[in-house]
PDB file of C-alpha atoms in Angstrom:
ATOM      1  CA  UNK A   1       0.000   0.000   0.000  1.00 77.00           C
ATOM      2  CA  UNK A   2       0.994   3.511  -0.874  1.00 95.00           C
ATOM      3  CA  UNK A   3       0.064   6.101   2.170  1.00 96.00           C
ATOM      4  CA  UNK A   4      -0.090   9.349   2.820  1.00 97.00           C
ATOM      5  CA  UNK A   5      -2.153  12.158   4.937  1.00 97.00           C
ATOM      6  CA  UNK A   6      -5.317  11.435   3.708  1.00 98.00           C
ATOM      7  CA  UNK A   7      -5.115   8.670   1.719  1.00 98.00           C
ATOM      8  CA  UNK A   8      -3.607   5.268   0.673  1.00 98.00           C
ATOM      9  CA  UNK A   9      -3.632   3.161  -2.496  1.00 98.00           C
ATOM     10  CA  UNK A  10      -4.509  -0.120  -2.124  1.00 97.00           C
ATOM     11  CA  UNK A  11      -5.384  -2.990  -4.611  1.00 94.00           C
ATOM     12  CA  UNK A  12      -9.021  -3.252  -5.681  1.00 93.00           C
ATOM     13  CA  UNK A  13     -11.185  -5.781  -3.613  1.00 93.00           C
ATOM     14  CA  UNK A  14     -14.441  -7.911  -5.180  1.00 92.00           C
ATOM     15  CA  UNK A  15     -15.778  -5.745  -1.979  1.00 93.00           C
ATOM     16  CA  UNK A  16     -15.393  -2.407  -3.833  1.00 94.00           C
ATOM     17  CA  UNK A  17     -18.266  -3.530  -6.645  1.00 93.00           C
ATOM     18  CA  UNK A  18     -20.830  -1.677  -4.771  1.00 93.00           C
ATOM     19  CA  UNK A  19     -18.675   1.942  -5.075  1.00 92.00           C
ATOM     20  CA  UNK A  20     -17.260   1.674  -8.458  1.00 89.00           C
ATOM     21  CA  UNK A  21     -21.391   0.293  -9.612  1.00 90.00           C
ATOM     22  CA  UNK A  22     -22.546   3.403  -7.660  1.00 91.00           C
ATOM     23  CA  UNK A  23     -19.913   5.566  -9.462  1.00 88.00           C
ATOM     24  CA  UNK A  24     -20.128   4.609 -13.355  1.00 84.00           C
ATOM     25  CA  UNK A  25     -23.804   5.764 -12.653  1.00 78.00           C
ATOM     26  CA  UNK A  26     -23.679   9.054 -11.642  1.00 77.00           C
ATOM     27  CA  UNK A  27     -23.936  11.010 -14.264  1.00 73.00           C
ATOM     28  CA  UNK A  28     -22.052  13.989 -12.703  1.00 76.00           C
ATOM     29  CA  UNK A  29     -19.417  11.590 -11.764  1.00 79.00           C
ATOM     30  CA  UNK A  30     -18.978  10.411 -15.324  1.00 67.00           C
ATOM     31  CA  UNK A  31     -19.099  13.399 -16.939  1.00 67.00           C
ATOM     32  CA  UNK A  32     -15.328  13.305 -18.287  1.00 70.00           C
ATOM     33  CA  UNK A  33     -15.119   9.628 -18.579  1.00 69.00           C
ATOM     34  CA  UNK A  34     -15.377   7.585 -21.789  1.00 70.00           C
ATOM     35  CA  UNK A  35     -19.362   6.031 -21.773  1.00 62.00           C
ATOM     36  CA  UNK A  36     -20.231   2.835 -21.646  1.00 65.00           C
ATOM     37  CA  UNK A  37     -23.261   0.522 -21.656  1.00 68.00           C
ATOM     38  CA  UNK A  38     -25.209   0.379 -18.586  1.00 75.00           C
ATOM     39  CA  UNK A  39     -24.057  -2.462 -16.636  1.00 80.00           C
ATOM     40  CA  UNK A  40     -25.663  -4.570 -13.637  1.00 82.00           C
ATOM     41  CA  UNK A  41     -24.330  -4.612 -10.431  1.00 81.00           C
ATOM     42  CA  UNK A  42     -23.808  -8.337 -10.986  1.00 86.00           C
ATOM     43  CA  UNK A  43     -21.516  -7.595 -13.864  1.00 85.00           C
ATOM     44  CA  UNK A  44     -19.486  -5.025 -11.544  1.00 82.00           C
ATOM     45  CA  UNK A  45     -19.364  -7.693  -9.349  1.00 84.00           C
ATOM     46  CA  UNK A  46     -17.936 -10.555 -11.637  1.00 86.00           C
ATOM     47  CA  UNK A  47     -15.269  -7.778 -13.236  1.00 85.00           C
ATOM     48  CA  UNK A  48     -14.004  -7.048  -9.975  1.00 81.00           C
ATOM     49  CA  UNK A  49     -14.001 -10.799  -9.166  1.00 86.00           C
ATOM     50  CA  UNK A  50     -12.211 -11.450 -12.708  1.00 86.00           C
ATOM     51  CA  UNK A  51      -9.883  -8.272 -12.486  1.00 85.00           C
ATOM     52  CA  UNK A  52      -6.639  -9.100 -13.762  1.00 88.00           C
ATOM     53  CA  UNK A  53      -3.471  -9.144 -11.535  1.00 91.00           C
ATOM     54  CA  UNK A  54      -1.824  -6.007 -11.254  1.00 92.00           C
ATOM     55  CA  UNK A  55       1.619  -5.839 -13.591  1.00 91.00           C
ATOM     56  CA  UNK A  56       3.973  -3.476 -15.171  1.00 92.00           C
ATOM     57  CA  UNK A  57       2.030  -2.435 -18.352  1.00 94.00           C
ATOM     58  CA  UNK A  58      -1.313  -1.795 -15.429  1.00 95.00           C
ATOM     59  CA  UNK A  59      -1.504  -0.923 -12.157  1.00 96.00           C
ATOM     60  CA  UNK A  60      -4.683  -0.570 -10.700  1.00 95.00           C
ATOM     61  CA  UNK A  61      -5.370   0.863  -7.127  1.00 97.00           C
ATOM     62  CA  UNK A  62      -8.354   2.117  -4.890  1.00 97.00           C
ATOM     63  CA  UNK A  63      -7.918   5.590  -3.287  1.00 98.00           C
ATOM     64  CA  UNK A  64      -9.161   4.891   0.427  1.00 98.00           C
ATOM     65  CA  UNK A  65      -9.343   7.673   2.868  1.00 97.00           C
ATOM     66  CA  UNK A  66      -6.634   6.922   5.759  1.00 97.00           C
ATOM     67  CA  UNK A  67      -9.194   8.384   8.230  1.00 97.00           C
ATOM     68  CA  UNK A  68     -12.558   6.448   7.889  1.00 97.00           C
ATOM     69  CA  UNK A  69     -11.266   3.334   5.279  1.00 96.00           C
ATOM     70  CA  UNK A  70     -13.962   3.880   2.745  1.00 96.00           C
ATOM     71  CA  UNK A  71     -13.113   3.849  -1.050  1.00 97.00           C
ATOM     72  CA  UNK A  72     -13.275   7.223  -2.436  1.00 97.00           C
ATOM     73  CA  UNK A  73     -12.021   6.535  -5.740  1.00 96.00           C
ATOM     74  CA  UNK A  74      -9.740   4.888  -8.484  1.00 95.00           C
ATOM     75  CA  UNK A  75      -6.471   5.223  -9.937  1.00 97.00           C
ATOM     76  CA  UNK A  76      -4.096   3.844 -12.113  1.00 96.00           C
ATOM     77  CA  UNK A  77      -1.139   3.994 -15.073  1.00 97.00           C
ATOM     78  CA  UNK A  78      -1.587   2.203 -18.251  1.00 96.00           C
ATOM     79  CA  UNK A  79       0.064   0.831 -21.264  1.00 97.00           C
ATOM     80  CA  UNK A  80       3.112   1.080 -19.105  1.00 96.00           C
ATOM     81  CA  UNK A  81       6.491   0.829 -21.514  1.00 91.00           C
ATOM     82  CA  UNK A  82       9.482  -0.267 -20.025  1.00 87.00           C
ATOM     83  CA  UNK A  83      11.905   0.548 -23.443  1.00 91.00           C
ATOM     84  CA  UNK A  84      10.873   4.130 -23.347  1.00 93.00           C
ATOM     85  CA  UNK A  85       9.692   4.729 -19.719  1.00 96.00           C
ATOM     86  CA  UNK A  86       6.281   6.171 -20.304  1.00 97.00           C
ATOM     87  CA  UNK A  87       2.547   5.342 -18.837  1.00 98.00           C
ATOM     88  CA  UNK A  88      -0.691   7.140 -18.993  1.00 97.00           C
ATOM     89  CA  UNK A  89      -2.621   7.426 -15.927  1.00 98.00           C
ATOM     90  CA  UNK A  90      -6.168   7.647 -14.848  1.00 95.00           C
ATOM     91  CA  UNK A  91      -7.963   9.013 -11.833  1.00 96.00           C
ATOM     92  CA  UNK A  92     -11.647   9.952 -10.886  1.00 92.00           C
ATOM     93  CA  UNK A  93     -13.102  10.506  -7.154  1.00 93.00           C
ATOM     94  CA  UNK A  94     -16.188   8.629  -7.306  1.00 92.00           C
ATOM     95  CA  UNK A  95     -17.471  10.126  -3.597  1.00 93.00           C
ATOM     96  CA  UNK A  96     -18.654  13.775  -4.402  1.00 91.00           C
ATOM     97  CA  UNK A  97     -18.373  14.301  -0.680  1.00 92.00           C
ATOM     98  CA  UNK A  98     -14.473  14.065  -0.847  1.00 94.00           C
ATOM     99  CA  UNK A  99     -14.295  16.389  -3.932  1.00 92.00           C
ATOM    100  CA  UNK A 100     -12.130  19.538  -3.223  1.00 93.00           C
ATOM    101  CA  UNK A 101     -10.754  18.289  -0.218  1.00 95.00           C
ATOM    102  CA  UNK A 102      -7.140  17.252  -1.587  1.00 96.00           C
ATOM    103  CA  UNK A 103      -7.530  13.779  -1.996  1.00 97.00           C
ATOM    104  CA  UNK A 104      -6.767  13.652  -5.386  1.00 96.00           C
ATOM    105  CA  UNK A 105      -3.811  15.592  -5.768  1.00 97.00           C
ATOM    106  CA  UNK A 106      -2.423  13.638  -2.961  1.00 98.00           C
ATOM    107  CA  UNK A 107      -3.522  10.468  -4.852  1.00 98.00           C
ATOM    108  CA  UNK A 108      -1.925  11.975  -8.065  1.00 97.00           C
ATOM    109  CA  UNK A 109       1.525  12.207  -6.087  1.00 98.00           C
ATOM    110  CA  UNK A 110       1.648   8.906  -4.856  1.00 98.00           C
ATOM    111  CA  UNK A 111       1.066   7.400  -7.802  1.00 98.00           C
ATOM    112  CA  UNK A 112       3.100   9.214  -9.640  1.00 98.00           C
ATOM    113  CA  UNK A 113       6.252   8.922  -6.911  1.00 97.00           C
ATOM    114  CA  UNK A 114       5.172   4.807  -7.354  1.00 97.00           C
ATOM    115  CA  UNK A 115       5.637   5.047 -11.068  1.00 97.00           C
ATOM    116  CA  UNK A 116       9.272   7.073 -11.261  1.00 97.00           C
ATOM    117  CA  UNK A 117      10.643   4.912  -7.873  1.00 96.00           C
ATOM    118  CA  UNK A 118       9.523   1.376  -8.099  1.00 95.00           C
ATOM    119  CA  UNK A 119       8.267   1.274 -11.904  1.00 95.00           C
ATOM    120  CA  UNK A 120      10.830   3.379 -13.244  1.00 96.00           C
ATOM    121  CA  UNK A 121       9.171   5.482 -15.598  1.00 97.00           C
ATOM    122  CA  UNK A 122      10.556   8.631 -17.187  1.00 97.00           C
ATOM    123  CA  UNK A 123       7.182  10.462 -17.935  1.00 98.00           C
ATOM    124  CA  UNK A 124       3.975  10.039 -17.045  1.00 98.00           C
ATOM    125  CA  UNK A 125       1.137  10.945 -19.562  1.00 98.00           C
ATOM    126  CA  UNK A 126      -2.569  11.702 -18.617  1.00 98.00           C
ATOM    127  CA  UNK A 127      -5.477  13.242 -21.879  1.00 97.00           C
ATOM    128  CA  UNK A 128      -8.300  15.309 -19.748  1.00 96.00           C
ATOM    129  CA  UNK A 129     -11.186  17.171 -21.634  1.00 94.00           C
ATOM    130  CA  UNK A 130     -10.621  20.943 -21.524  1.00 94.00           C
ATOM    131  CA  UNK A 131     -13.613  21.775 -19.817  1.00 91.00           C
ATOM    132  CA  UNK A 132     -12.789  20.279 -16.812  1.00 91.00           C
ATOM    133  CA  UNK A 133     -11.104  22.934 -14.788  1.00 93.00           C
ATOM    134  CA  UNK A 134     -10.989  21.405 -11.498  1.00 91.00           C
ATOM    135  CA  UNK A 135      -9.050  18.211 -13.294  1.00 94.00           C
ATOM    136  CA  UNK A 136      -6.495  20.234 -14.821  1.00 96.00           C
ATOM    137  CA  UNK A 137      -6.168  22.731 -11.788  1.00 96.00           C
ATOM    138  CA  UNK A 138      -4.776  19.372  -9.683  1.00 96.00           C
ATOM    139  CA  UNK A 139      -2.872  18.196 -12.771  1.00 97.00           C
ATOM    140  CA  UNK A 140      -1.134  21.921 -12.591  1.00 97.00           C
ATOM    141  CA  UNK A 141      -0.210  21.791  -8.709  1.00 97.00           C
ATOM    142  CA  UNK A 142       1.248  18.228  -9.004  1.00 98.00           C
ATOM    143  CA  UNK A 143       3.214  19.764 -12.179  1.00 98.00           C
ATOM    144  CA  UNK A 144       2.218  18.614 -15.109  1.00 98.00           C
ATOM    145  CA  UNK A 145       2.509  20.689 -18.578  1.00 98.00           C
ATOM    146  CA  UNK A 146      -0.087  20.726 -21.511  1.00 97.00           C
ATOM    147  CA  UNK A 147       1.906  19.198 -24.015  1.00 97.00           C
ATOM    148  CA  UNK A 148      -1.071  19.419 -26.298  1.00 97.00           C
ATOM    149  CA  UNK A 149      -4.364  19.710 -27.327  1.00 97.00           C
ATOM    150  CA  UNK A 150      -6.658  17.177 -29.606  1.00 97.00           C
ATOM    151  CA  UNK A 151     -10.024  19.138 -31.490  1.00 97.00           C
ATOM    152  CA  UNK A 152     -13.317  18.009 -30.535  1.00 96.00           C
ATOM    153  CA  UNK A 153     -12.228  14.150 -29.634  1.00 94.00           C
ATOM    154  CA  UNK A 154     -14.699  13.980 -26.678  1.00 92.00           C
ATOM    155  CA  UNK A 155     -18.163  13.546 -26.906  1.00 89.00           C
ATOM    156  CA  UNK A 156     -19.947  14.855 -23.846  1.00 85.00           C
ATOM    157  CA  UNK A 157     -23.268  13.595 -22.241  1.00 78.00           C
ATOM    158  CA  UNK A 158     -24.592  16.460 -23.638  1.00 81.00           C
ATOM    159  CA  UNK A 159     -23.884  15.808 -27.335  1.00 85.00           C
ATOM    160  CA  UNK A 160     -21.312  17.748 -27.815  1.00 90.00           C
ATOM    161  CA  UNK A 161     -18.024  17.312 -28.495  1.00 94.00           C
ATOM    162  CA  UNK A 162     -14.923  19.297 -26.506  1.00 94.00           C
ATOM    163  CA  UNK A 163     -11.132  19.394 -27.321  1.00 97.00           C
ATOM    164  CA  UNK A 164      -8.634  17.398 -25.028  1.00 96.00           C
ATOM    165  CA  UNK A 165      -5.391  18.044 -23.717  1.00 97.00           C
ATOM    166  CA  UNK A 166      -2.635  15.779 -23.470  1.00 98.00           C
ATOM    167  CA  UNK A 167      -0.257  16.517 -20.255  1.00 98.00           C
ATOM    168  CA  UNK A 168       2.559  15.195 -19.264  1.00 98.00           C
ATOM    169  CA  UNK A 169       4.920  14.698 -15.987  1.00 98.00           C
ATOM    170  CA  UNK A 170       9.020  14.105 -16.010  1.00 98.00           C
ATOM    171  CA  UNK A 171      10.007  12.476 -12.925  1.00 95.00           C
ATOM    172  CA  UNK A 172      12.276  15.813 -11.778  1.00 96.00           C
ATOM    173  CA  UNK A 173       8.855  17.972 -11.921  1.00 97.00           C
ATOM    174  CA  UNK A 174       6.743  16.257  -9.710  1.00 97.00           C
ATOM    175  CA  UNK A 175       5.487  19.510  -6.758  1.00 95.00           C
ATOM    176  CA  UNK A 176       5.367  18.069  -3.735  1.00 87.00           C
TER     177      UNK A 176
END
């Protein structure tokens, strides 16, 4: 487990099906995430059960809060690439009660400490939708740089689509 002040990342548990169903149903939740069909609770339940080992090329961890124990979210890093050092990663706070409180950003450093000390990686990679101020305002304080931005590649809940910037992190700029 990776800890800090207010959180620690843990692996996933067939126990967290109830959150992450709760989560990838609330539509203000989802907002920035890529759709997907409507799925049962019982499906949740048999991915979590069938979720793949964590490895190299994907690391997948709950964000718990260090002071109660209850899931708050999920992160990982992705398509991890050992020959060039690189990884995306992916975060969302699924409890709207623990938005704006600093969880994230302290989730966003541990990870990203995890990735350039124990996986090794170089840079760290992340696409968020440009609309989505309080996402890149975190992104900003943990130092990562808009390395770019993609034209109308996200299609919003609301039909329409919105440009997305890719952002990056080199191991010496991480803000603590």
């Amino acid at each position: 487990m990776l800890s800090g002040k207010l959180v620690r990342l843990r692996a996933l548990e067939p126990s967290d099906a109830e959150s992450l169903y709760r989560w990838i149903h609330d539509d203000e939740v989802g907002q920035f995430m890529t759709g997907s069909h409507p799925r049962s609770l019982d499906q949740v339940r048999k991915r979590c059960e069938e979720r793949k080992v964590n490895t190299y090329e994907h690391v997948v961890l709950g964000i718990e809060s260090v002071a109660s124990g209850a899931l708050l979210g999920v992160i990982d890093l992705r398509d991890a690439e050992p020959e060039i050092g690189r990884a995306e990663l992916d975060i969302y706070i699924g409890e709207k009660d623990h938005w704006n409180g600093g969880y994230g950003t302290e989730a966003m450093r541990l990870m990203c400490r995890y990735g350039f000390n124990v996986m090794r990686l170089h840079l760290i990679a992340l696409w968020v939708v440009a609309n989505n101020e309080r996402a890149r305002h975190v992104y900003r304080k943990v130092g990562f740089v808009e390395d770019g931005r993609h034209r109308e590649c996200f299609r919003g809940s609301d039909g329409k689509y919105y440009d997305m910037y890719l952002m990056s992190l080199l191991e010496p700029e991480l803000i603590d």
